Structure formats: C-alpha cells, structure tokens
Coordinates of C-alpha atoms in Angstrom, one line a residue:
M1 CA 4.8 -78.8 -52.7
N2 CA 3.9 -78.0 -49.0
E3 CA 7.6 -77.5 -48.3
I4 CA 7.8 -74.8 -51.0
L5 CA 4.8 -73.1 -49.6
D6 CA 5.8 -73.4 -46.0
Q7 CA 8.8 -71.1 -46.5
Y8 CA 6.3 -68.1 -46.5
G9 CA 4.9 -69.0 -43.0
S10 CA 3.9 -71.7 -40.7
P11 CA 1.0 -73.8 -42.0
I12 CA -2.4 -73.4 -40.2
T13 CA -3.4 -76.9 -41.1
N14 CA -1.7 -79.8 -42.8
Q15 CA -3.4 -78.8 -46.1
F16 CA -3.1 -75.0 -46.2
P17 CA 0.0 -72.8 -45.6
A18 CA -0.1 -69.5 -43.8
I19 CA -0.6 -66.4 -45.9
I20 CA 1.3 -63.3 -44.8
I21 CA -0.7 -60.2 -45.8
P22 CA 1.5 -57.0 -45.8
E23 CA 0.2 -54.3 -43.5
P24 CA -0.5 -50.9 -45.1
F25 CA 2.2 -48.4 -44.4
T26 CA 1.3 -45.1 -42.8
L27 CA 3.8 -42.5 -41.5
E28 CA 1.7 -41.6 -38.5
S29 CA 1.9 -45.1 -37.1
Q30 CA 5.8 -45.2 -37.2
D31 CA 7.9 -45.0 -34.1
K32 CA 9.0 -41.4 -33.5
T33 CA 12.5 -42.4 -32.5
S34 CA 13.0 -44.1 -35.8
L35 CA 11.6 -41.1 -37.7
D36 CA 14.0 -38.8 -35.8
K37 CA 16.9 -40.9 -36.9
I38 CA 15.9 -40.4 -40.5
R39 CA 15.6 -36.7 -39.8
D40 CA 19.1 -36.6 -38.2
E41 CA 20.7 -38.6 -41.0
I42 CA 19.3 -36.2 -43.6
M43 CA 20.0 -33.0 -41.7
D44 CA 23.6 -34.1 -41.2
K45 CA 24.0 -34.4 -45.0
V46 CA 22.3 -31.0 -45.5
R47 CA 24.6 -29.2 -43.0
T48 CA 27.7 -30.9 -44.6
W49 CA 26.6 -29.6 -48.0
E50 CA 26.1 -26.0 -46.7
N51 CA 29.5 -26.0 -45.0
A52 CA 31.3 -27.3 -48.0
L53 CA 29.7 -25.0 -50.5
N54 CA 29.7 -21.8 -48.4
P55 CA 32.4 -20.1 -50.5
F56 CA 30.4 -20.9 -53.7
F57 CA 27.2 -19.3 -52.3
S58 CA 28.9 -15.9 -51.9
E59 CA 30.5 -16.2 -55.3
W60 CA 27.2 -17.1 -57.0
Q61 CA 25.6 -14.0 -55.5
E62 CA 28.4 -11.9 -57.1
L63 CA 27.9 -13.6 -60.4
S64 CA 24.2 -12.9 -60.2
Q65 CA 25.0 -9.2 -59.8
N66 CA 27.4 -9.3 -62.7
W67 CA 24.6 -10.7 -64.9
R68 CA 22.2 -8.0 -63.7
V69 CA 24.9 -5.4 -64.5
Q70 CA 24.5 -4.3 -60.9
S71 CA 27.3 -2.5 -59.1
R72 CA 28.8 -4.1 -56.1
D73 CA 27.5 -2.9 -52.7
N74 CA 24.4 -1.5 -54.4
G75 CA 26.4 1.3 -56.0
R76 CA 27.6 2.9 -52.8
T77 CA 31.1 4.6 -53.1
K78 CA 32.9 7.7 -52.0
S79 CA 31.3 11.0 -52.7
G80 CA 32.2 12.2 -56.2
F81 CA 33.5 8.8 -57.4
H82 CA 31.7 6.4 -59.7
N83 CA 30.9 2.7 -59.0
S84 CA 30.4 1.7 -62.6
K85 CA 29.6 -1.8 -63.9
S86 CA 30.7 -3.3 -67.2
G87 CA 28.0 -5.5 -69.0
E88 CA 30.5 -8.0 -70.3
T89 CA 29.3 -10.9 -68.2
H90 CA 25.7 -10.3 -69.2
R91 CA 26.6 -10.0 -72.9
A92 CA 28.7 -13.2 -72.8
V93 CA 26.0 -15.2 -71.0
E94 CA 23.2 -14.1 -73.3
T95 CA 25.4 -14.8 -76.4
L96 CA 26.2 -18.4 -75.3
A97 CA 22.6 -19.1 -74.1
T98 CA 20.9 -17.9 -77.3
V99 CA 23.5 -19.6 -79.6
W100 CA 23.0 -22.9 -77.8
F101 CA 19.3 -22.5 -77.8
R102 CA 19.2 -21.9 -81.6
M103 CA 21.5 -24.9 -82.2
L104 CA 19.4 -27.2 -80.1
T105 CA 16.0 -26.1 -81.5
A106 CA 16.7 -24.8 -85.0
S107 CA 15.7 -28.1 -86.8
D108 CA 12.0 -28.9 -87.3
S109 CA 11.6 -31.1 -85.5
Y110 CA 14.7 -31.0 -83.3
F111 CA 14.5 -34.7 -82.4
E112 CA 13.6 -38.0 -84.0
A113 CA 12.2 -41.1 -82.5
V114 CA 14.0 -44.4 -83.5
A115 CA 13.1 -48.0 -82.8
N116 CA 15.2 -49.7 -80.2
G117 CA 13.5 -53.1 -80.5
L118 CA 10.2 -54.8 -81.2
D119 CA 6.7 -54.1 -79.9
P120 CA 5.2 -56.4 -77.3
L121 CA 3.8 -58.6 -80.0
G122 CA 7.3 -59.1 -81.6
K123 CA 6.6 -56.8 -84.6
E124 CA 8.8 -54.0 -85.8
L125 CA 7.7 -50.5 -85.0
T126 CA 6.3 -48.7 -88.1
S127 CA 7.1 -45.2 -89.2
N128 CA 3.6 -44.2 -88.0
D129 CA 4.4 -45.5 -84.5
L130 CA 7.5 -43.4 -84.3
Y131 CA 5.8 -40.4 -85.7
A132 CA 3.1 -40.7 -83.1
I133 CA 5.6 -40.8 -80.3
E134 CA 7.2 -37.6 -81.7
K135 CA 3.8 -35.8 -81.9
V136 CA 2.8 -36.9 -78.3
L137 CA 6.0 -35.6 -76.9
M138 CA 5.9 -32.4 -78.9
T139 CA 2.3 -31.7 -77.6
Q140 CA 3.5 -32.1 -74.0
L141 CA 6.6 -29.9 -74.6
R142 CA 4.4 -27.1 -75.9
T143 CA 1.9 -27.5 -73.1
F144 CA 4.5 -27.1 -70.4
K145 CA 6.4 -24.4 -72.2
F146 CA 9.6 -26.4 -72.7
K147 CA 11.4 -23.8 -74.9
E148 CA 10.9 -21.0 -72.4
K149 CA 12.3 -23.2 -69.5
L150 CA 15.1 -24.5 -71.7
L151 CA 16.3 -20.9 -72.4
R152 CA 16.2 -20.2 -68.7
S153 CA 18.3 -23.3 -67.9
L154 CA 20.8 -22.4 -70.6
T155 CA 21.2 -18.9 -69.2
S156 CA 22.0 -20.3 -65.8
L157 CA 24.3 -22.9 -67.4
A158 CA 26.3 -20.3 -69.2
L159 CA 26.6 -18.1 -66.1
F160 CA 27.3 -20.7 -63.4
G161 CA 28.6 -23.6 -65.4
T162 CA 26.3 -26.1 -63.7
V163 CA 22.5 -26.5 -63.9
I164 CA 20.3 -29.0 -62.1
F165 CA 16.7 -29.5 -63.1
E166 CA 13.9 -31.7 -61.8
E167 CA 11.4 -33.6 -64.0
P168 CA 8.1 -33.8 -62.0
W169 CA 4.9 -35.2 -63.4
R170 CA 2.4 -32.4 -63.9
Q171 CA -1.3 -32.4 -64.4
R172 CA -3.7 -29.6 -65.6
L173 CA -7.2 -30.2 -64.4
N174 CA -10.5 -29.3 -65.9
G175 CA -13.3 -27.7 -63.9
D176 CA -14.6 -31.2 -63.1
G177 CA -11.3 -32.2 -61.6
M178 CA -10.2 -34.5 -64.5
A179 CA -6.8 -34.1 -66.1
S180 CA -7.0 -32.1 -69.3
S181 CA -3.3 -32.5 -70.0
E182 CA -0.4 -34.2 -68.2
G183 CA 3.2 -34.8 -68.8
T184 CA 6.8 -34.4 -67.5
D185 CA 7.8 -30.9 -66.8
L186 CA 11.3 -29.3 -66.9
E187 CA 11.8 -27.4 -63.6
H188 CA 15.0 -25.5 -63.2
R189 CA 16.5 -25.8 -59.7
S190 CA 18.8 -23.1 -58.3
L191 CA 22.2 -24.2 -57.1
I192 CA 21.7 -22.3 -53.8
Q193 CA 18.7 -24.6 -52.9
T194 CA 19.8 -27.9 -54.4
G195 CA 22.2 -30.1 -52.4
F196 CA 24.3 -33.2 -53.1
D197 CA 27.2 -35.2 -51.8
T198 CA 30.1 -32.8 -52.1
T199 CA 32.8 -35.5 -51.7
V200 CA 32.1 -37.0 -55.2
Y201 CA 33.9 -35.9 -58.3
E202 CA 30.7 -35.8 -60.4
I203 CA 27.2 -34.9 -59.2
D204 CA 25.8 -37.9 -60.9
Q205 CA 27.9 -40.1 -58.6
S206 CA 26.2 -38.7 -55.5
D207 CA 24.1 -41.1 -53.5
F208 CA 21.5 -38.5 -52.8
I209 CA 20.1 -35.2 -53.9
F210 CA 17.8 -32.8 -52.1
T211 CA 16.0 -29.5 -52.6
V212 CA 14.9 -26.9 -50.1
D213 CA 11.6 -25.3 -50.9
F214 CA 9.2 -22.9 -49.1
P215 CA 5.7 -23.9 -50.0
T216 CA 2.7 -22.1 -48.7
V217 CA 0.5 -23.5 -45.9
W218 CA -2.3 -24.0 -48.4
R219 CA -0.1 -26.1 -50.7
L220 CA 1.1 -28.2 -47.8
R221 CA -2.4 -28.8 -46.6
A222 CA -3.5 -29.9 -50.1
W223 CA -0.5 -32.3 -50.4
A224 CA -1.4 -33.9 -47.0
H225 CA -5.0 -34.5 -48.1
Q226 CA -4.0 -35.9 -51.5
S227 CA -1.4 -38.4 -50.2
P228 CA -2.2 -39.4 -46.6
D229 CA -0.3 -42.7 -47.1
I230 CA 3.1 -41.1 -47.6
L231 CA 2.6 -37.8 -45.7
D232 CA 2.0 -37.4 -42.0
K233 CA -1.1 -35.3 -42.1
S234 CA -1.3 -34.8 -38.3
K235 CA 2.2 -33.4 -38.0
I236 CA 1.7 -31.1 -41.1
T237 CA -1.5 -29.8 -39.6
Q238 CA 0.3 -29.2 -36.3
Y239 CA 3.0 -27.1 -37.9
L240 CA 0.5 -25.2 -40.1
S241 CA -1.2 -24.0 -36.9
D242 CA 2.0 -22.9 -35.2
T243 CA 1.2 -19.7 -33.3
E244 CA 4.9 -18.9 -32.7
Y245 CA 5.3 -17.8 -36.2
S246 CA 6.1 -14.1 -36.4
T247 CA 3.6 -11.8 -38.0
N248 CA 6.3 -10.2 -40.2
G249 CA 7.8 -13.5 -41.4
T250 CA 11.3 -12.9 -40.0
D251 CA 11.1 -15.7 -37.4
L252 CA 10.5 -18.5 -40.0
K253 CA 11.6 -21.8 -38.4
K254 CA 14.1 -23.4 -40.7
G255 CA 16.9 -26.0 -40.6
T256 CA 19.1 -24.4 -43.3
N257 CA 20.3 -21.0 -44.4
V258 CA 18.7 -21.4 -47.9
Y259 CA 15.9 -18.9 -47.1
N260 CA 18.5 -16.3 -46.2
R261 CA 20.4 -16.8 -49.4
I262 CA 17.2 -16.6 -51.5
T263 CA 16.1 -13.5 -49.6
E264 CA 19.5 -11.8 -50.2
R265 CA 19.4 -12.5 -53.9
Q266 CA 15.8 -11.3 -54.3
Q267 CA 16.4 -8.2 -52.3
R268 CA 19.4 -7.3 -54.4
A269 CA 17.2 -7.6 -57.4
G270 CA 14.6 -5.3 -55.9
Y271 CA 12.1 -7.7 -54.4
T272 CA 10.7 -7.7 -50.9
T273 CA 10.4 -11.3 -49.6
T274 CA 8.2 -11.2 -46.4
D275 CA 5.6 -13.9 -46.1
K276 CA 4.4 -15.5 -42.9
N277 CA 2.4 -18.2 -44.8
I278 CA 5.4 -20.3 -45.9
R279 CA 7.2 -23.2 -44.4
E280 CA 10.6 -24.8 -45.1
L281 CA 10.4 -28.3 -46.6
I282 CA 13.5 -30.4 -47.4
S283 CA 12.8 -33.0 -50.1
Y284 CA 15.4 -35.7 -49.9
H285 CA 15.9 -38.4 -52.5
G286 CA 18.6 -41.0 -52.1
K287 CA 20.1 -43.7 -49.9
L288 CA 19.1 -44.1 -46.2
D289 CA 20.1 -46.5 -43.4
I290 CA 18.2 -49.7 -44.3
N291 CA 18.5 -50.9 -40.7
N292 CA 16.0 -48.2 -39.7
P293 CA 12.7 -49.8 -38.7
V294 CA 10.8 -47.3 -40.8
V295 CA 12.5 -48.5 -44.0
G296 CA 11.9 -52.2 -43.0
S297 CA 8.2 -51.5 -42.3
Y298 CA 7.7 -49.7 -45.6
W299 CA 9.5 -52.4 -47.5
E300 CA 7.4 -55.1 -46.0
S301 CA 4.2 -53.2 -46.8
L302 CA 5.2 -53.4 -50.5
G303 CA 5.6 -57.2 -50.2
R304 CA 9.1 -57.0 -51.5
T305 CA 11.8 -59.5 -50.7
D306 CA 14.8 -57.9 -52.5
D307 CA 17.4 -55.7 -50.9
P308 CA 16.2 -52.2 -50.0
G309 CA 19.8 -51.0 -50.1
D310 CA 19.5 -51.0 -53.8
S311 CA 16.7 -48.5 -53.8
D312 CA 16.6 -44.7 -53.2
F313 CA 14.0 -43.3 -50.8
T314 CA 12.2 -40.0 -50.7
A315 CA 11.7 -38.2 -47.4
G316 CA 10.4 -34.8 -46.4
I317 CA 11.7 -32.8 -43.4
L318 CA 9.5 -30.0 -42.3
Q319 CA 11.3 -26.9 -40.9
G320 CA 14.3 -29.1 -40.0
E321 CA 12.3 -30.8 -37.2
E322 CA 9.9 -33.5 -38.3
T323 CA 9.9 -36.3 -40.9
V324 CA 6.5 -35.7 -42.7
K325 CA 7.0 -37.7 -45.9
F326 CA 8.5 -41.1 -46.8
H327 CA 8.2 -43.4 -49.7
M328 CA 10.4 -45.2 -52.3
T329 CA 11.8 -42.9 -55.0
Q330 CA 10.4 -43.0 -58.5
Y331 CA 11.9 -46.0 -60.3
R332 CA 14.1 -46.5 -57.3
T333 CA 16.7 -43.9 -58.2
W334 CA 16.9 -40.1 -57.9
H335 CA 18.3 -40.0 -61.4
S336 CA 14.8 -40.5 -62.7
K337 CA 13.8 -37.2 -61.2
F338 CA 16.8 -35.0 -61.6
K339 CA 19.3 -34.3 -64.4
T340 CA 22.5 -32.2 -64.4
A341 CA 24.2 -30.4 -67.3
L342 CA 27.7 -29.0 -67.3
F343 CA 29.4 -26.2 -69.4
K344 CA 33.1 -26.4 -68.7
P345 CA 33.8 -29.4 -66.4
F346 CA 37.2 -30.1 -65.0
E347 CA 38.6 -33.2 -63.4
L348 CA 38.0 -34.0 -59.7
E349 CA 35.5 -31.1 -59.4
P350 CA 31.7 -31.8 -59.2
L351 CA 30.8 -28.2 -60.1
S352 CA 31.6 -27.0 -63.6
Y353 CA 32.9 -23.5 -64.7
G354 CA 30.8 -21.0 -66.5
A355 CA 31.4 -17.6 -68.1
G356 CA 30.7 -15.8 -64.8
R357 CA 33.4 -17.7 -62.9
I358 CA 35.9 -17.9 -65.8
G359 CA 35.7 -14.1 -66.3
K360 CA 35.2 -13.0 -62.7
K361 CA 38.7 -11.5 -62.3
T362 CA 38.5 -9.8 -65.6
Q363 CA 35.0 -8.5 -64.8
R364 CA 36.4 -6.9 -61.7
L365 CA 39.2 -5.2 -63.6
L366 CA 36.7 -4.0 -66.2
D367 CA 34.5 -2.5 -63.4
A368 CA 37.4 -0.7 -61.9
T369 CA 38.7 0.7 -65.2
E370 CA 35.1 1.7 -66.2
S371 CA 34.7 3.6 -62.9
R372 CA 38.0 5.4 -63.3
I373 CA 37.1 6.4 -66.9
D374 CA 33.8 7.8 -65.7
D375 CA 35.6 9.7 -62.9
A376 CA 38.1 11.2 -65.4
T377 CA 35.3 12.1 -67.8
A378 CA 33.2 13.8 -65.1
F379 CA 36.3 15.6 -63.8
N380 CA 37.2 16.9 -67.2
T381 CA 33.6 17.9 -68.0
Y382 CA 32.8 19.7 -64.9
G383 CA 36.3 20.4 -63.5
M384 CA 37.6 21.9 -60.3
W385 CA 39.0 25.4 -59.7
K386 CA 41.7 27.0 -57.6
L387 CA 40.2 30.1 -56.0
G388 CA 42.3 32.7 -54.2
R389 CA 41.0 34.3 -51.0
Y390 CA 41.3 37.8 -52.5
S391 CA 39.7 37.1 -55.9
G392 CA 36.5 38.8 -54.9
I393 CA 34.3 35.8 -56.0
K394 CA 32.1 33.5 -54.1
P395 CA 31.8 29.8 -54.9
N396 CA 28.1 30.0 -55.4
Q397 CA 28.6 32.3 -58.4
F398 CA 29.8 29.3 -60.4
Q399 CA 26.6 28.6 -62.1
I400 CA 26.5 27.0 -65.6
K401 CA 24.2 29.2 -67.8
P402 CA 24.4 30.8 -71.2
Q403 CA 26.2 34.2 -71.3
N404 CA 26.9 34.2 -67.6
I405 CA 29.4 36.8 -66.4
I406 CA 31.6 36.4 -63.2
D407 CA 33.2 39.6 -61.7
L408 CA 36.8 39.2 -60.4
E409 CA 39.0 41.6 -58.6
D410 CA 42.1 39.6 -59.5
I411 CA 42.0 37.2 -62.4
N412 CA 45.2 35.6 -61.2
Q413 CA 43.4 34.4 -58.2
L414 CA 41.3 31.9 -60.3
E415 CA 42.6 28.9 -62.2
Q416 CA 41.2 25.7 -63.4
L417 CA 42.7 22.4 -62.4
K418 CA 43.5 20.5 -65.5
M419 CA 44.1 16.8 -66.2
D420 CA 45.8 14.9 -68.9
V421 CA 42.8 13.9 -71.2
T422 CA 45.0 11.4 -73.0
V423 CA 44.6 9.2 -69.9
I424 CA 41.0 8.6 -71.0
A425 CA 42.1 7.4 -74.4
Q426 CA 44.7 5.1 -72.9
A427 CA 42.2 3.7 -70.4
L428 CA 39.7 3.0 -73.2
A429 CA 42.3 1.1 -75.1
I430 CA 43.1 -1.0 -72.0
Q431 CA 39.3 -1.6 -71.5
M432 CA 38.9 -2.8 -75.1
Q433 CA 41.8 -5.2 -74.7
R434 CA 40.3 -6.6 -71.5
R435 CA 37.0 -7.0 -73.1
E436 CA 38.5 -9.1 -75.9
N437 CA 40.4 -11.2 -73.3
F438 CA 37.1 -11.8 -71.5
R439 CA 35.3 -12.9 -74.6
A440 CA 38.2 -15.2 -75.6
D441 CA 38.3 -16.8 -72.2
T442 CA 34.6 -17.4 -72.0
G443 CA 34.1 -18.5 -75.6
A444 CA 31.7 -15.6 -76.4
G445 CA 33.9 -13.9 -79.0
S446 CA 33.0 -10.6 -80.6
N447 CA 32.2 -12.3 -83.9
L448 CA 29.9 -14.7 -82.2
Q449 CA 28.2 -11.7 -80.7
A450 CA 27.9 -10.0 -84.1
I451 CA 30.0 -7.1 -82.8
A452 CA 31.8 -5.0 -85.4
T453 CA 35.6 -5.2 -85.3
K454 CA 38.5 -3.9 -87.3
A455 CA 39.4 -7.4 -88.5
T456 CA 39.5 -8.2 -92.2
A457 CA 36.8 -10.3 -93.8
T458 CA 39.1 -13.3 -93.8
E459 CA 40.1 -12.8 -90.2
A460 CA 36.5 -12.3 -89.1
S461 CA 35.4 -15.5 -91.0
L462 CA 38.1 -17.5 -89.3
T463 CA 37.3 -16.1 -85.9
Q464 CA 33.6 -16.7 -86.3
T465 CA 34.3 -20.3 -87.5
E466 CA 36.3 -21.0 -84.4
G467 CA 33.7 -19.4 -82.2
I468 CA 30.9 -21.4 -83.8
R469 CA 33.0 -24.6 -83.5
G470 CA 33.5 -24.1 -79.7
A471 CA 29.8 -23.3 -79.2
S472 CA 28.8 -26.3 -81.3
V473 CA 30.9 -28.8 -79.3
H474 CA 29.3 -27.6 -76.0
A475 CA 25.8 -27.6 -77.7
E476 CA 26.2 -31.3 -78.7
V477 CA 27.1 -32.3 -75.1
I478 CA 24.4 -30.2 -73.6
A479 CA 21.8 -31.7 -75.9
E480 CA 22.5 -35.2 -74.6
V481 CA 21.1 -34.2 -71.2
L482 CA 18.7 -31.3 -71.7
I483 CA 17.1 -32.8 -74.8
R484 CA 17.7 -36.5 -75.3
E485 CA 17.7 -37.7 -71.7
H486 CA 14.7 -35.5 -70.9
L487 CA 12.8 -37.0 -73.9
E488 CA 13.6 -40.5 -72.7
Q489 CA 12.4 -39.7 -69.2
M490 CA 9.2 -38.1 -70.7
H491 CA 8.5 -41.3 -72.6
I492 CA 9.2 -43.6 -69.7
N493 CA 6.8 -41.5 -67.5
N494 CA 4.2 -41.6 -70.2
L495 CA 4.2 -45.4 -70.3
D496 CA 3.4 -45.5 -66.6
N497 CA 1.4 -42.3 -65.9
L498 CA -0.3 -41.0 -69.0
D499 CA -4.0 -41.5 -68.4
S500 CA -5.5 -38.6 -70.4
E501 CA -5.7 -39.1 -74.2
I502 CA -3.5 -37.3 -76.7
W503 CA -4.8 -37.2 -80.2
V504 CA -2.4 -37.5 -83.2
A505 CA -3.2 -37.0 -86.9
I506 CA -1.4 -39.5 -89.1
S507 CA -0.8 -38.7 -92.8
G508 CA -2.9 -41.0 -95.0
E509 CA -5.4 -42.0 -92.3
A510 CA -8.9 -40.7 -92.3
K511 CA -9.2 -40.3 -88.5
P512 CA -6.7 -39.3 -85.9
R513 CA -5.4 -41.8 -83.3
Y514 CA -5.4 -41.3 -79.6
Y515 CA -2.6 -42.4 -77.3
N516 CA -2.2 -43.0 -73.6
R517 CA -0.1 -45.3 -71.4
Y518 CA -2.0 -48.4 -72.6
N519 CA -1.2 -48.2 -76.3
L520 CA 2.0 -46.1 -76.5
P521 CA 4.8 -47.9 -78.4
R522 CA 7.7 -49.1 -76.3
N523 CA 11.4 -49.7 -77.0
V524 CA 11.9 -46.3 -78.4
G525 CA 15.0 -44.1 -78.4
F526 CA 15.7 -40.6 -79.6
E527 CA 18.2 -38.9 -81.9
I528 CA 18.8 -35.2 -81.5
R529 CA 19.1 -32.9 -84.5
V530 CA 21.6 -30.3 -83.3
T531 CA 22.4 -27.6 -85.8
T532 CA 26.2 -27.1 -85.4
D533 CA 29.2 -25.9 -87.5
K534 CA 29.1 -29.3 -89.2
N535 CA 25.9 -28.2 -91.0
F536 CA 27.7 -25.2 -92.6
R537 CA 30.9 -26.6 -94.0
P538 CA 31.2 -25.6 -97.6
E539 CA 33.1 -28.7 -98.6
R540 CA 30.4 -30.9 -97.0
T541 CA 27.7 -29.2 -99.0
Q542 CA 29.7 -29.6 -102.2
K543 CA 30.2 -33.3 -101.6
I544 CA 26.5 -33.8 -100.9
L545 CA 25.6 -32.0 -104.2
E546 CA 28.1 -34.2 -106.1
A547 CA 26.7 -37.3 -104.5
L548 CA 23.1 -36.3 -105.4
R549 CA 24.2 -35.6 -109.0
M550 CA 25.7 -39.1 -109.1
V551 CA 22.5 -40.7 -107.8
T552 CA 20.0 -38.7 -109.9
S553 CA 22.0 -38.4 -113.1
T554 CA 20.1 -39.4 -116.2
L555 CA 23.2 -41.1 -117.5
S556 CA 23.2 -43.6 -114.6
D557 CA 20.9 -46.0 -116.4
R558 CA 22.8 -49.1 -115.2
L559 CA 22.8 -47.7 -111.6
R560 CA 19.0 -47.2 -111.8
Q561 CA 18.5 -50.7 -113.1
A562 CA 20.5 -52.1 -110.1
H563 CA 18.8 -49.7 -107.7
G564 CA 17.9 -52.4 -105.1
Q565 CA 21.5 -53.7 -105.1
H566 CA 23.3 -50.4 -104.9
T567 CA 21.0 -48.3 -102.7
P568 CA 22.7 -49.5 -99.4
K569 CA 26.2 -48.7 -100.9
I570 CA 24.9 -45.2 -101.8
S571 CA 23.5 -44.6 -98.4
R572 CA 26.7 -45.6 -96.7
S573 CA 28.6 -43.3 -99.0
I574 CA 26.4 -40.3 -98.3
R575 CA 26.0 -40.9 -94.5
P576 CA 29.5 -39.6 -93.5
F577 CA 28.8 -36.2 -95.2

C-alpha cells in the first residue's frame, strides 16, 4: 500500500506519505521571459494570418460597399459623368438571407429535443423532460434576441460565404448583483477581426482561433477585478494609465492592422471612429508550446497529470506587447466557443464563396453599364449645343423656363448635338441580361425574389421550384451549425453554468417546474425542423392524405382491431413521406 502512495512524493515518516498540494496559479507571479515567449508565439500566428488574407481584406471592403449600394471611390468621377451603382448584390443577399431565415424558423417550434440515452438514474426521459428542455432553451433564445442575431449572421453568410460566431456565456444582473437571466449568446464575429490557421483546408481543422477586439478601459478594468486569477491586474492597470496615448485616438498602440480595417469600413459607412479610451486585446484560443514553464505551472496548479498537449489554452495579448490573460480553454477546445458556417465551399479552400464574391465581376459590369446609361440619359435630356461665334447669342442666355425666347442673328450658327437614343434601349437590354446572369450565378433568381418576369406560368413555376430547391439544400446544411450545434452547446453550457432558475409550465401539472444546472435532464439531442421544398411537394401531400385515409377509414375494422400489431408498420410506411 505504501509503495502505491509513495509514487506521489517521498514519505515524511514510515507511516504517512507526502502530500503534494498544487500551488495556486497567478499570472503576475510568472516569469516574464516565459510570458513573452507566449506573446511571440501568438503574434507570429497573427501576423501570418494578416499577410495571408491581405487580398481578401480589400475584397471584403468592396463587397461591403456593394451591399450598401455605395459607389466606388465614394462616388467621385470625372465632371459630368455618373458613378452609378447597381443594387443587385444587395438584392441577392437580402433574398437569400430572408429565405434561409424563414426556412430555419418557420416551424413552431423550429427544433425538437430527443432522448439520446437514459437519465442518471437509468430511466428513460419522459416527454415532459424533453418538453422542459425545449422551453428552457426557447426562453434563453428569446432573452438574448437569437432571431435578430441569426438574421445578421445569415446576411453576412450570403454576402461573404463564410461566417464565424462566438458562443459566450452571458448574464443579466438585477440591481442586487444577482443574475436575473443567463445563457449562451450568439455573437457574430467579422472576418476582418477573426483569425485562424490559413494553411488548413477547413477552418474547423485549425489548431487555433483568435479575435481582435477593442474594449474600453472601463471594461478592461472590470474584467481584471472580476478574474484576478487569470488576468494580470497590474499590467492591465499599467496600460490603462499610459500617458503616451494620443488625445485624438490616432496613436492607438496595436499589434495588428485590424483597427485600420474596421475604421476604413465604418468611415465608408459614414461613421467617425475616434476614441482614446479603447485598447487592442487579442483573445487567442488554441494550442501552445507545452514546454513553456507557464503552461507547466498552470497545469500543475490544476492537479492534472494528463498531457496538456491535448488541451487548448486561452491567452490575451494587450496591444501586442504583454500577455495579460491565461487559462485553459472552455472544455479544452476552441470548438466549444466558436462555430463556422459556409455557403458555397470548394475543395482545398478554407473560405467559402458568397453571392458577393461569385457576382463581383458581374456587379462591376452592371455598375459600368448603369453609369453609361445615366450618362446617355442625362446627355439626351439636357443636351449640348454647337454655337457659332457670329450667332449673336451668349451661353448664359440658355436658361430653361416656360415661353423663353432667344434672339439669334444667324440661326444657322446654332445646332444641337444629337445622339442615337436607341443606344439606351440596347444598353438596358444588356443590363437586364446581366442581372439575370447575376441572379442565376448567385442562386437568388428573379422568381425567388418575387420579381415579375415575362415567363409563362409553367416556366415561372419550374424556375421557382429550382430556386427553392437550391435555397433549401443550403438551408439544411446551414441549420446543422447555426441551429442544431448551437442548441447542443447551449444545453452543455446550461448543465455546467445555469445557476438562475428558469420556470416551465407543464401541461397537466398544477404548478410550473423550475430548472437549473442541478436538475436539467442530460443525454439530450436535437432535431431541426427546417421548412424546405420537401414540405411543398404536391405528390408528397397526396400520399400523406391517402395514408391517412387508409388509417382512419371506417372500413378498416380489422386494422383497428389489430392496432397494436400494425401501428409500427403504419408508422414506417408514413415516415418516408
């Protein structure tokens, strides 16, 4: 027995073995050289990401302008010429996003809890248990405005093709500081401030993910007070009192170019982003060098003996200079905090394609044609004149007003420059064809957008069916991440973190039940009720009606007598419909 106990330390006496008590971990007590190595390792990955995706950053800025129907170069062009913008990208993105949103949330409710095992006592989960799970999650979804954030994510997904969102645990406090409601939020993360390993073929294969945020000094101070064990309070306080910070906010110390990209996008949208009370914070989640003494010290403080290389770690780098946060990532993997959804993925490419990128070339052609059409229309409307030197008229006499008379000494000295107005009609025809090409390429067809066309009723029906089918396929795939995986993560987080009570009214019971992390049912999965083209097939509806008539027919006396024997067969027959 003593030999078994002695492996944990040398015995103090012959009777009692030594007991090793893990020392508490504090970031302030760690060696600065080791912390700097963590900083350098993370900043090297950040710079690699920025260099690799630099072409994409400029493209995403252009796609953002296309969605805003904002002319390139802020509308500046040669005097007298138009710099027009076609709204095709905006129309396609809004069409896809709203169609997906309706397909994902049309059912009431749009998800169903299912039993994936037994409860801790070895009993089967009841229908009331599963119903309670659904109501708890639905309450949290409404509290944190899930639908609004879902639509925002779908809009970015349709435009850029890739969306990354974080799932932080949120709490809303009462006046006494107690949590009135809490749950897992859905926080959309912009691609220009969220990094990953660009050498992988899928983002989910990346060993790390990080975000670059710009919290205010007050928020940083609050975080340091709330979590002194994982945050270096002294370093944060030092940076908050930095007197070198410029009064106009342009000298913000930063280790990335993210702030410049955010500022550029916001300024193009009309915002002024000058704030001297913010700091750059890089939040990294992923693999780190396990030979670093900081990692070893932290692992020992947890009393763990397994391999730290199997775990992801979370670290915070303030202004690219100091490591101010360190701890093990939630559930030991960054995938428990971030999810990614894709629109049009292609092999060997981690970033997917969206309507903006697929239609970028056509959008430019549409803009150019639109500008020339406006130029021709303006020229034909206002016109230009040839004026002879001896006509006896001055240019300032050309004023548009009713019954105006202009005196001429020689009428042959004045002549209007005319253009071929048929060019406008030809350009409009080309523009319409390019619009149809854009809609076909992006999957946001005219029928899907409810735009009137010259097609026959049969042709319109077939086109709409194809458009709905394409949108349905993407909606089903998107639902797996944005709905099902998010619900699963919400439930897992509830089992560990939900302290406040959520009350649920159960049909047939006199009093409602309350649920928190101590009594929530476990071993639960989720099925998503996506409303797709499969729900509108006429032949499917006809077969369902025929099956129901067979089951409920008053002539099926023998079938009703053998109800218990034939019910499974009937269920299997109806299920494929």
